[in-house]
XYZ file of C-alpha atoms in Angstrom:
768
model
C 255.806 57.049 175.567
C 252.466 55.512 176.357
C 250.745 53.589 173.611
C 247.999 55.348 171.655
C 244.416 54.315 172.291
C 242.967 51.514 170.260
C 241.715 52.754 166.911
C 238.194 51.673 167.678
C 237.987 54.140 170.530
C 238.664 57.132 168.312
C 235.395 57.084 166.366
C 232.014 57.536 167.978
C 229.204 55.794 166.132
C 225.624 56.935 166.007
C 223.174 54.878 168.003
C 221.439 53.061 165.096
C 224.835 52.009 163.692
C 225.986 50.778 167.064
C 222.773 48.890 167.715
C 223.073 47.201 164.332
C 226.605 46.114 165.186
C 225.457 44.775 168.539
C 222.754 42.733 166.813
C 225.171 41.350 164.267
C 227.877 40.499 166.759
C 225.700 38.817 169.356
C 224.017 35.669 168.113
C 223.681 34.439 171.675
C 225.004 34.758 175.216
C 228.716 34.510 175.674
C 230.664 32.931 178.566
C 232.902 35.926 178.931
C 230.226 38.556 178.593
C 230.939 41.863 180.249
C 228.350 44.471 180.959
C 229.350 48.104 180.899
C 226.933 50.105 182.941
C 227.367 53.631 181.720
C 225.055 56.423 180.738
C 226.898 56.713 177.439
C 226.293 60.449 177.294
C 229.781 61.767 177.753
C 233.416 61.202 178.340
C 234.093 58.840 181.205
C 237.771 58.716 182.101
C 238.657 55.527 183.926
C 241.699 53.658 185.159
C 243.878 52.922 182.184
C 243.930 49.411 180.890
C 245.555 50.100 177.553
C 244.342 47.047 175.737
C 240.931 47.458 174.138
C 238.100 45.583 175.745
C 235.304 44.631 173.400
C 232.547 43.306 175.604
C 229.811 41.221 174.123
C 226.268 42.449 174.454
C 222.696 41.251 174.578
C 220.410 42.968 172.090
C 217.236 42.787 174.107
C 218.857 44.658 176.951
C 220.023 47.421 174.647
C 216.555 47.839 173.199
C 214.868 47.879 176.563
C 217.316 50.436 177.863
C 217.120 53.062 175.122
C 213.667 54.392 175.879
C 214.210 55.151 179.576
C 217.454 56.954 178.686
C 215.715 59.245 176.181
C 212.738 59.836 178.410
C 215.034 60.704 181.332
C 216.816 63.322 179.269
C 213.565 64.889 178.094
C 211.971 64.678 181.525
C 214.923 66.516 183.068
C 214.615 69.304 180.502
C 210.881 69.652 181.125
C 211.392 69.625 184.891
C 213.999 72.379 184.667
C 211.728 74.557 182.550
C 208.725 74.010 184.816
C 210.827 74.913 187.845
C 211.951 78.144 186.138
C 215.541 76.880 186.140
C 216.087 78.243 182.645
C 219.778 78.835 183.216
C 220.340 75.211 184.169
C 218.277 74.036 181.199
C 220.411 76.177 178.901
C 223.591 74.639 180.313
C 222.203 71.162 179.637
C 221.064 72.111 176.135
C 224.422 73.656 175.341
C 226.241 70.557 176.553
C 224.258 68.201 174.368
C 224.601 70.437 171.339
C 221.079 71.886 171.143
C 220.872 75.576 170.287
C 220.156 77.892 173.211
C 216.513 78.697 173.714
C 215.118 75.703 171.836
C 211.981 74.510 173.571
C 211.892 71.054 175.058
C 209.371 68.959 173.131
C 206.036 68.205 174.692
C 205.134 64.604 175.539
C 203.029 64.359 172.393
C 205.974 65.272 170.174
C 208.433 63.000 171.903
C 209.077 60.485 169.121
C 210.451 62.983 166.647
C 212.154 65.078 169.264
C 213.945 62.140 170.822
C 215.730 61.343 167.575
C 216.804 64.967 167.143
C 217.911 65.318 170.716
C 219.814 62.048 170.896
C 221.489 62.531 167.522
C 222.753 65.867 168.830
C 223.956 64.220 172.021
C 225.910 61.791 169.819
C 227.363 64.628 167.779
C 228.299 66.424 170.966
C 230.066 63.322 172.183
C 232.469 63.159 169.294
C 233.725 66.646 170.009
C 233.961 66.182 173.759
C 235.670 62.810 173.353
C 238.596 64.482 171.671
C 239.586 66.212 174.875
C 238.901 63.379 177.329
C 240.965 60.499 178.599
C 239.251 57.278 177.593
C 236.080 57.534 175.560
C 232.998 55.369 175.517
C 230.737 55.109 172.484
C 227.326 56.694 172.571
C 225.568 53.350 172.388
C 226.533 52.331 175.910
C 223.095 52.841 177.367
C 221.274 52.327 180.607
C 220.740 48.551 180.376
C 224.253 48.366 180.166
C 225.836 46.988 177.269
C 228.625 49.197 176.048
C 229.776 47.730 172.793
C 232.348 50.472 172.528
C 233.712 50.384 176.060
C 237.332 50.971 175.139
C 240.176 52.171 177.304
C 243.330 54.119 176.656
C 246.150 55.397 178.862
C 244.680 57.852 181.325
C 246.678 61.054 181.414
C 247.599 62.526 184.764
C 245.260 65.436 184.228
C 242.217 63.314 183.439
C 240.354 64.228 186.571
C 236.841 65.677 186.396
C 236.690 68.797 184.280
C 235.575 72.081 185.797
C 233.101 72.597 182.959
C 229.986 70.491 183.521
C 229.444 67.691 181.008
C 226.068 65.988 180.529
C 226.607 63.454 183.301
C 227.700 66.191 185.727
C 224.597 68.268 184.942
C 222.332 65.259 185.347
C 223.940 64.255 188.639
C 223.725 67.839 189.873
C 219.992 68.177 189.163
C 218.281 64.808 189.018
C 219.542 63.915 192.488
C 218.031 67.015 194.046
C 214.647 65.361 194.452
C 214.744 64.579 198.139
C 218.052 63.993 199.891
C 216.174 62.599 202.869
C 215.331 59.524 200.781
C 218.970 58.515 200.300
C 219.007 56.655 203.605
C 215.752 54.942 202.679
C 217.081 53.903 199.255
C 220.245 52.456 200.744
C 218.370 50.713 203.578
C 215.930 49.217 201.051
C 218.753 47.774 198.980
C 220.434 46.483 202.127
C 217.235 44.717 203.233
C 216.847 43.167 199.777
C 220.442 41.872 199.661
C 220.182 40.453 203.175
C 217.003 38.602 202.178
C 218.363 36.806 199.091
C 219.894 33.342 199.092
C 223.333 33.019 200.682
C 224.993 32.173 197.368
C 223.865 35.517 195.867
C 224.265 37.613 199.023
C 228.073 37.556 198.984
C 228.210 38.777 195.384
C 225.549 41.468 195.724
C 227.122 42.726 198.955
C 229.955 44.074 196.797
C 227.549 46.892 195.812
C 227.462 48.349 199.318
C 230.823 50.116 199.285
C 230.748 51.870 195.860
C 227.089 52.876 196.316
C 227.788 54.194 199.813
C 230.699 56.331 198.583
C 228.883 57.723 195.541
C 225.668 58.508 197.443
C 227.686 60.285 200.132
C 229.662 62.248 197.529
C 226.469 63.264 195.705
C 224.979 64.591 198.948
C 228.173 66.558 199.634
C 228.377 67.722 196.009
C 224.820 69.038 196.190
C 225.613 70.738 199.514
C 223.311 68.660 201.714
C 226.007 68.554 204.389
C 223.854 67.505 207.335
C 222.172 64.736 205.343
C 225.583 63.574 204.151
C 226.911 63.384 207.719
C 223.824 61.506 208.897
C 224.121 59.088 205.937
C 227.810 58.475 206.673
C 227.291 57.927 210.403
C 224.466 55.481 209.789
C 226.088 53.231 207.180
C 229.891 53.507 207.363
C 229.999 50.707 209.928
C 228.529 48.280 207.383
C 231.554 48.520 205.065
C 234.328 45.939 204.905
C 237.257 46.510 207.294
C 239.789 46.825 204.446
C 238.162 50.097 203.333
C 238.860 51.805 206.686
C 241.580 54.110 205.341
C 239.407 55.210 202.410
C 236.478 55.885 204.733
C 238.682 58.071 206.913
C 239.514 60.197 203.871
C 235.846 60.223 202.891
C 234.769 61.427 206.319
C 237.030 64.466 205.965
C 235.183 65.555 202.785
C 232.216 67.315 204.290
C 231.942 70.265 201.870
C 231.850 70.571 198.102
C 235.064 72.617 198.165
C 236.935 69.743 199.854
C 236.285 67.459 196.893
C 238.178 69.606 194.415
C 241.615 69.029 195.904
C 241.288 65.381 196.913
C 242.900 63.179 194.266
C 241.634 59.907 195.692
C 238.010 61.002 195.531
C 238.472 62.633 192.132
C 239.656 59.258 190.882
C 236.741 57.511 192.514
C 234.259 59.841 190.818
C 235.835 59.545 187.370
C 236.748 55.832 187.366
C 234.300 53.009 186.931
C 234.303 50.725 189.944
C 234.456 47.137 188.635
C 232.283 44.437 190.188
C 232.457 40.805 189.031
C 229.053 39.175 189.440
C 227.475 35.959 188.147
C 224.619 36.320 185.659
C 222.021 34.964 188.117
C 222.956 37.471 190.818
C 222.919 40.342 188.317
C 219.430 39.423 187.082
C 218.172 39.376 190.687
C 219.539 42.860 191.293
C 218.194 44.250 188.038
C 214.719 42.831 188.667
C 214.634 44.289 192.181
C 215.673 47.794 191.098
C 213.204 47.838 188.211
C 210.296 46.589 190.322
C 210.979 49.173 193.018
C 211.640 51.840 190.375
C 214.682 52.750 192.412
C 216.054 55.232 189.880
C 218.441 56.761 192.383
C 220.509 53.614 192.846
C 220.027 52.495 189.238
C 221.453 55.782 187.946
C 224.571 55.384 190.146
C 224.984 51.827 188.886
C 224.740 53.103 185.301
C 227.014 56.059 185.815
C 229.796 54.806 188.050
C 229.923 50.999 188.071
C 231.122 48.440 185.550
C 229.469 45.061 186.068
C 231.614 42.217 184.730
C 229.156 39.330 184.274
C 230.271 35.702 184.101
C 228.295 32.511 183.515
C 228.452 29.859 186.192
C 228.064 29.411 189.920
C 228.169 32.568 192.062
C 231.426 33.018 193.948
C 231.698 32.383 197.667
C 232.458 35.099 200.231
C 235.986 33.715 200.621
C 236.669 33.851 196.864
C 235.342 37.415 196.603
C 237.296 38.639 199.643
C 240.510 37.269 198.145
C 240.088 39.362 194.988
C 238.584 42.683 196.086
C 240.012 45.638 198.008
C 241.571 47.933 195.405
C 240.517 51.538 194.769
C 238.828 50.561 191.502
C 237.280 47.234 192.547
C 238.392 44.092 190.721
C 240.188 43.969 187.398
C 238.044 43.366 184.338
C 238.696 39.875 183.032
C 239.137 41.385 179.583
C 242.147 43.304 180.934
C 244.030 40.043 181.601
C 243.527 38.227 178.313
C 246.331 39.682 176.197
C 249.069 37.136 175.439
C 252.150 37.610 177.615
C 255.542 36.189 176.582
C 256.624 35.115 180.043
C 259.298 32.615 178.949
C 263.030 33.246 179.272
C 265.269 34.376 176.454
C 267.751 31.884 175.049
C 271.060 32.097 176.880
C 274.156 32.746 174.756
C 276.284 29.637 174.255
C 279.514 30.071 176.175
C 282.129 27.353 176.660
C 282.827 26.770 180.339
C 286.518 26.150 181.024
C 287.396 23.860 183.917
C 288.913 25.147 187.145
C 292.403 24.014 188.035
C 290.982 22.408 191.176
C 288.485 20.435 189.127
C 291.156 19.213 186.719
C 293.364 18.008 189.557
C 290.493 16.148 191.209
C 289.508 14.549 187.939
C 293.020 13.570 186.856
C 293.498 11.583 190.044
C 290.828 9.174 188.893
C 291.945 9.364 185.316
C 288.603 10.484 183.872
C 287.117 13.996 183.676
C 283.900 13.113 185.513
C 282.796 16.605 186.433
C 283.021 18.150 183.006
C 280.245 16.181 181.301
C 277.362 16.693 183.730
C 278.289 20.347 184.103
C 278.147 20.912 180.358
C 274.893 19.014 179.995
C 273.035 20.985 182.637
C 274.135 24.279 181.148
C 273.841 23.353 177.488
C 270.301 22.066 177.858
C 269.157 25.513 179.001
C 270.852 27.413 176.194
C 269.833 25.184 173.278
C 266.104 24.779 173.952
C 263.936 27.728 172.982
C 261.099 28.329 175.452
C 257.798 28.307 173.487
C 256.472 31.103 175.727
C 259.555 33.278 175.289
C 259.428 36.539 173.321
C 261.405 36.776 170.066
C 265.082 37.317 170.869
C 265.091 40.717 169.169
C 261.662 41.896 170.411
C 263.348 44.695 172.345
C 266.948 45.784 171.800
C 269.217 44.425 174.525
C 272.853 45.404 175.137
C 275.523 43.190 173.580
C 277.616 40.999 175.854
C 281.054 42.423 176.585
C 284.023 40.180 177.366
C 283.650 40.970 181.059
C 279.982 39.908 180.876
C 280.989 36.587 179.305
C 283.488 35.973 182.094
C 280.734 36.758 184.581
C 278.383 34.284 182.856
C 281.057 31.602 183.165
C 281.369 32.355 186.884
C 277.588 32.123 187.280
C 277.561 28.741 185.544
C 280.349 27.424 187.759
C 278.563 28.642 190.883
C 275.323 27.085 189.641
C 277.020 23.704 189.420
C 277.801 23.944 193.153
C 274.367 25.285 194.078
C 272.501 23.644 196.936
C 269.176 22.178 195.836
C 266.533 23.567 198.196
C 263.188 22.087 199.196
C 261.029 21.293 202.244
C 263.726 18.909 203.523
C 266.644 21.155 202.615
C 266.073 24.720 203.786
C 268.635 27.448 203.087
C 270.996 28.841 205.690
C 270.218 32.486 206.438
C 272.959 35.065 206.968
C 271.631 38.304 208.477
C 273.376 41.665 208.049
C 272.250 43.994 210.833
C 272.919 47.726 210.554
C 273.734 49.012 214.032
C 273.547 52.663 215.074
C 271.952 53.585 211.741
C 271.047 57.003 213.095
C 270.925 58.385 209.517
C 267.752 56.330 208.981
C 268.165 53.294 206.698
C 265.451 53.396 204.012
C 266.636 51.053 201.230
C 269.089 48.210 200.536
C 270.406 46.227 197.588
C 273.026 43.495 197.165
C 275.011 42.774 193.991
C 274.207 39.564 192.118
C 277.556 38.039 193.131
C 276.967 39.126 196.758
C 280.195 41.149 196.905
C 278.719 44.572 197.816
C 275.729 46.001 199.640
C 274.343 49.530 199.182
C 272.071 51.387 201.572
C 269.976 54.494 201.035
C 269.507 56.788 204.020
C 267.143 59.509 205.172
C 270.084 61.947 205.427
C 270.290 61.964 201.569
C 273.391 59.776 201.393
C 274.027 56.442 199.706
C 276.591 54.161 201.379
C 278.274 51.183 199.748
C 280.002 48.396 201.728
C 282.173 45.510 200.587
C 280.931 42.110 201.803
C 284.240 40.417 200.947
C 287.763 40.900 202.316
C 288.495 42.897 199.148
C 288.201 46.603 199.901
C 286.519 49.239 197.739
C 289.017 51.301 195.757
C 288.649 54.316 193.521
C 290.474 55.002 190.257
C 293.833 56.821 190.389
C 294.129 60.498 189.503
C 294.590 61.539 185.867
C 298.326 62.262 186.260
C 298.923 58.795 187.765
C 296.871 57.101 185.035
C 299.181 58.563 182.366
C 302.097 56.595 183.837
C 300.368 53.217 183.466
C 301.269 50.797 180.660
C 297.879 50.423 178.962
C 298.943 47.233 177.134
C 299.684 45.260 180.291
C 297.417 42.313 181.177
C 296.555 43.621 184.632
C 295.731 47.181 183.538
C 292.362 47.074 185.335
C 294.147 46.296 188.576
C 296.818 48.972 188.070
C 294.329 51.814 187.562
C 292.895 51.312 191.065
C 294.335 53.475 193.818
C 295.295 51.500 196.941
C 295.392 54.725 198.963
C 291.614 55.060 198.594
C 290.886 51.486 199.750
C 288.194 51.286 202.440
C 285.360 48.997 203.513
C 282.712 51.675 202.906
C 282.161 54.592 200.537
C 279.686 57.460 201.013
C 277.972 58.916 197.909
C 276.560 62.426 198.320
C 274.389 64.223 195.774
C 270.714 63.802 196.623
C 268.853 66.566 198.435
C 266.259 64.379 200.120
C 265.884 60.903 201.680
C 266.985 58.061 199.378
C 264.202 55.505 198.915
C 265.756 52.897 196.595
C 269.144 51.545 195.508
C 269.872 49.093 192.685
C 273.157 47.656 191.378
C 273.684 47.079 187.655
C 274.237 43.393 186.756
C 277.881 44.083 185.855
C 278.492 45.830 189.230
C 279.900 48.936 187.535
C 276.957 51.217 188.376
C 274.495 51.933 191.137
C 271.072 53.592 190.856
C 269.451 55.569 193.649
C 266.093 57.343 193.780
C 265.082 60.060 196.196
C 262.451 62.396 197.544
C 264.128 65.142 195.495
C 262.422 63.746 192.355
C 265.626 62.479 190.712
C 267.163 59.111 189.953
C 270.980 59.192 190.075
C 273.450 56.881 188.362
C 276.718 56.390 190.272
C 279.981 54.927 189.011
C 281.388 52.210 191.261
C 284.825 52.773 189.695
C 285.141 56.426 190.663
C 282.320 56.578 193.292
C 280.946 59.736 191.717
C 277.566 60.653 190.241
C 277.464 60.325 186.453
C 273.867 61.406 185.685
C 270.822 62.784 187.504
C 267.686 61.714 185.613
C 264.913 64.280 186.011
C 261.424 63.339 184.882
C 259.381 62.756 188.011
C 258.045 65.921 189.623
C 257.583 64.328 193.033
C 259.413 61.798 195.232
C 260.647 58.679 193.411
C 259.844 55.690 195.617
C 261.620 52.960 193.671
C 264.139 52.369 190.878
C 265.354 49.011 189.534
C 267.894 47.925 186.915
C 266.922 45.458 184.192
C 268.476 41.964 184.525
C 270.399 42.784 181.326
C 271.546 46.233 182.489
C 271.166 49.377 180.352
C 267.403 49.812 181.042
C 265.918 50.758 184.395
C 262.444 51.502 185.737
C 261.355 54.122 188.280
C 258.054 54.755 190.042
C 256.920 57.691 192.139
C 254.345 59.879 193.806
C 253.194 61.217 190.419
C 251.372 57.872 189.927
C 253.341 56.789 186.861
C 256.291 54.488 186.209
C 258.986 55.508 183.740
C 261.291 53.332 181.680
C 264.777 54.748 181.077
C 267.974 53.806 179.298
C 271.227 54.813 180.971
C 272.378 56.763 177.891
C 269.120 58.777 177.464
C 268.254 61.684 179.709
C 264.530 61.422 178.842
C 262.366 58.362 179.654
C 261.696 55.901 176.809
C 258.215 54.949 178.082
C 255.739 56.362 180.573
C 253.383 53.799 182.114
C 250.261 55.672 183.250
C 247.204 54.008 184.742
C 247.643 53.599 188.487
C 245.269 55.689 190.608
C 247.852 56.378 193.312
C 251.617 56.330 193.996
C 253.756 53.672 192.307
C 255.880 52.415 195.201
C 257.455 49.185 193.950
C 258.841 48.204 190.548
C 260.427 45.038 189.179
C 261.656 43.833 185.783
C 260.543 40.469 184.433
C 263.529 38.078 184.021
C 263.308 38.436 180.214
C 263.247 42.271 180.462
C 260.246 42.532 178.105
C 257.824 43.375 180.939
C 257.759 45.490 184.069
C 255.617 44.935 187.177
C 254.505 47.868 189.326
C 252.837 47.875 192.736
C 250.875 50.861 193.972
C 249.057 52.382 196.909
C 245.870 51.950 194.831
C 246.278 48.300 195.930
C 246.782 46.875 192.437
C 249.716 45.239 190.682
C 250.074 45.994 186.978
C 252.238 44.338 184.347
C 253.393 46.575 181.481
C 254.780 45.683 178.079
C 258.110 47.455 177.573
C 257.785 47.297 173.761
C 254.586 49.349 173.394
C 253.772 50.696 176.871
C 250.512 48.712 177.167
C 249.188 47.420 180.476
C 248.781 43.662 179.905
C 247.780 42.513 183.417
C 245.941 44.082 186.351
C 245.975 42.076 189.581
C 243.656 42.977 192.472
C 243.394 41.363 195.879
C 245.682 43.303 198.196
C 244.019 45.289 200.969
C 246.858 47.794 201.376
C 249.726 49.474 199.466
C 252.070 47.020 197.705
C 255.702 47.376 198.800
C 257.438 44.330 197.338
C 257.395 42.347 194.087
C 259.444 39.438 192.759
C 259.249 37.095 189.763
C 260.043 33.392 189.791
C 263.333 32.643 187.985
C 261.388 30.962 185.142
C 259.260 34.119 184.697
C 255.948 32.275 185.016
C 254.750 33.561 188.391
C 254.846 36.807 190.349
C 254.691 37.311 194.124
C 253.584 40.557 195.782
C 253.489 41.722 199.398
C 252.300 44.848 201.179
C 250.923 46.494 204.285
C 248.122 43.901 204.571
C 250.806 41.361 205.686
C 249.781 38.932 202.926
C 251.864 37.498 200.099
C 249.820 36.912 196.948
C 250.990 34.645 194.101
C 249.956 35.354 190.503
C 249.993 33.209 187.365
C 251.124 35.662 184.681
C 250.091 33.581 181.656
C 246.476 33.098 182.809
C 246.177 36.396 184.713
C 244.921 34.686 187.886
C 245.668 34.775 191.597
C 246.899 31.286 192.504
C 247.973 31.614 196.115
C 247.567 33.595 199.307
C 250.222 33.224 202.017
C 249.334 34.385 205.519
C 251.943 34.267 208.238
C 253.284 37.772 208.805
C 251.714 40.336 211.114
C 253.119 43.531 209.572
C 254.124 45.129 206.269
C 256.120 42.884 203.930
C 259.048 44.865 202.514
C 261.123 42.074 200.966
C 260.347 39.074 198.741
C 262.774 36.826 196.861
C 262.619 33.419 195.173
C 265.558 31.047 195.499
C 267.715 30.612 192.390
C 265.750 27.553 191.235
C 262.370 28.878 192.379
C 261.686 26.145 194.972
C 261.500 28.474 197.976
C 259.995 31.933 198.440
C 261.502 34.043 201.237
C 259.528 36.972 202.683
C 260.819 39.619 205.085
C 258.599 41.871 207.156
C 258.433 44.752 209.607
C 257.361 42.137 212.192
C 261.107 41.259 212.450
C 260.751 37.840 210.807
C 261.873 35.998 207.689
C 259.426 33.333 206.453
C 260.193 30.538 203.982
C 257.382 29.164 201.794
C 257.119 25.979 199.726
C 256.429 27.366 196.245
C 256.638 24.001 194.473
C 253.636 22.816 196.496
C 251.850 26.156 195.944
C 252.186 25.940 192.160
C 251.975 22.210 191.450
C 248.246 21.698 192.180
C 247.024 24.446 189.887
C 244.146 23.659 187.586
C 244.043 26.624 185.262
C 241.365 25.197 182.978
C 239.267 27.190 180.515
C 236.388 27.622 182.954
C 238.694 29.028 185.619
C 240.089 31.524 183.132
C 236.580 32.483 181.966
C 235.282 33.202 185.478
C 238.551 34.799 186.571
C 238.941 33.042 189.917
C 240.508 29.873 191.258
C 240.142 27.872 194.453
C 243.053 28.858 196.704
C 244.755 26.707 199.339
C 242.492 26.938 202.366
C 245.360 26.896 204.843
C 248.558 28.646 203.788
C 250.242 27.349 206.969
C 250.701 24.070 205.050
C 253.056 25.968 202.738
C 255.054 27.668 205.532
C 258.391 25.849 205.905
C 259.883 28.025 208.616
C 259.709 31.397 210.357
C 262.872 33.007 211.729
C 262.745 35.956 214.095
C 265.360 38.640 214.694
C 265.785 40.294 218.069
C 264.508 43.690 216.954
C 265.408 44.178 213.295
C 262.736 44.762 210.640
C 263.702 42.886 207.435
C 263.880 45.249 204.472
C 265.945 43.247 201.953
C 266.463 39.599 200.962
C 268.937 38.105 198.502
C 269.757 34.530 197.464
C 273.422 34.032 196.559
C 274.325 32.038 193.470
C 274.723 28.980 195.695
C 271.320 29.538 197.393
C 272.512 30.970 200.703
C 269.897 33.497 201.869
C 271.173 36.953 202.862
C 268.755 39.115 204.872
C 269.334 42.651 206.102
C 267.798 45.503 208.047
C 268.567 48.177 210.640
C 268.379 47.339 214.343
C 265.626 49.376 215.995
C 265.984 49.561 219.781
C 262.578 49.407 221.435
């Protein structure tokens, strides 16, 4: 289950109390100040970032912003009455808790009336907040400094409500002045931004896209369809190229009725678009809007944008372009400051017996030379506790069975023979090509020991192949099992039926295309997820379906086992990820917060965290223990199809339809690398067993190898970098590209490093 909202978000303070708190808590400006630009007069659901953000505030701005907010409210009431729009005035009065029919105060009575009116608005907020998604305290006023800007998990139904709240009424009536002026307002802002110094222009240019969308939507919402079309035609060409897909959707919304069913635009209207701007650039913008009295744009900034202010030099165009592109703008820096335990759990101490071959080789020379170094390299890992690791019992993990211990011993032996990779020692690549895959190959996975491969197909089947000479066998029938001596040493071998031996098994059960397959670490089970909304667990002993997990209502795009088995994660079209345990038919956690489909999922190596990639173009990291979102990474310009963690758990790589691989430092919450080399969607990413090489596979039919040691070694994640939330990236990622290997005509959809660091790649041949 998702974590409850922070306690502070459950109470709504009156304005004097809030102002007093702001004064007490803000002796001066703060490096990590964040400015919440909200009208503060109602519930404002936004993308979930479950940890509470407590932005600092500047008192003078709060004081200067209160009066305009009160006057606006009163002026709107007076305007409605003068225009004989009594019905609309009543709606507004009802919403803010004033009794029907009460006269709006005259200008001479404003002082007393303002207190009454605003205290009732505050009272109204506390009742409306109870039914909303995330709430914002009533003190978050026009100058922007929401002390109580808190966020909770956004429920799936937290779209705009049909009943008008205060902000909806205001947007419906205050913007009806003169729709013809919208183009003039936008052009004026554009001229101003183009006239400022270059260092500020890049930052302020971020305003263009959210303002363009909201102004267009307001024109459509108020049924000025011709003006909306003219506005769109005139300015859509000015937007960044990575918003093309969103603009196509926007262009199709030409009537108010169209907006009701469009989830993307509902999210855009109800979420605050986050812009990260330096203090100097923000002051320039504020001064310009106040001098011009451009209330139209200022009200959109208040209502729909969240300005995250940082102290220091403005960012360059290159730095901004690297970080923007998601549906909700950039991530708030506050969202990435929770401590993350990214270290690895302590390995159990297991004695490693020597192979017969090793003993023979050693006895020839008279001394067991191999034993000592092998023990040292393994023992050093198990005895040292990583300072960044979570407590061993932070989440319950399954106990090791005897078979698991034997497997660990095998892994350790293989590790001793592992090839050390690097720029001068690249891995060999073995490619498995699926020929005549007329069923439509949609997903692949390989077991950790590289003995089996499973494919999901569009014809609803899952097929499992053996990659070794050993064939796949099912268990004998019940009558034959009764004849077996259960005390014999080779009982596991005797229960297998040689008559069923074959190189490939077909698993039938899904009623739609299969989009993901995942083997359990012990190779006894296989997960598959499908368009039919289910995740199925298959036994690799009997090759039958054991459970169909039903929780998603729509297609499930991905499902992945935990590195420790038992737990698995799924993500789907319903925009949430779910955490499951194999012995529970209901999910243990629901991770809600993405604004669009969750299409890729991955467990952290220590199993305490889960990463999800979405078509909202963000990557989120979730805490398995409490369901909180502890990291939000923005920078991709398209849906994110692949994720992988480094073996040490410190870094995360993501790839998507924008053909870029982005590298993230989990501890600091920063983007630390951008790898450009592919020309099409990246469907597969995998780090080598020691983390020296990153392999990426793409729809452009190539596998690329990247030097991750070089990418990570030059990082300077100092305090200032963390405070501003950006880092200087390698200017030329070609320096990090170690090799690019092309197939004849096979898109690469899966990569896997064997325990000895041989790279296995796979995909289905697609004749041109």
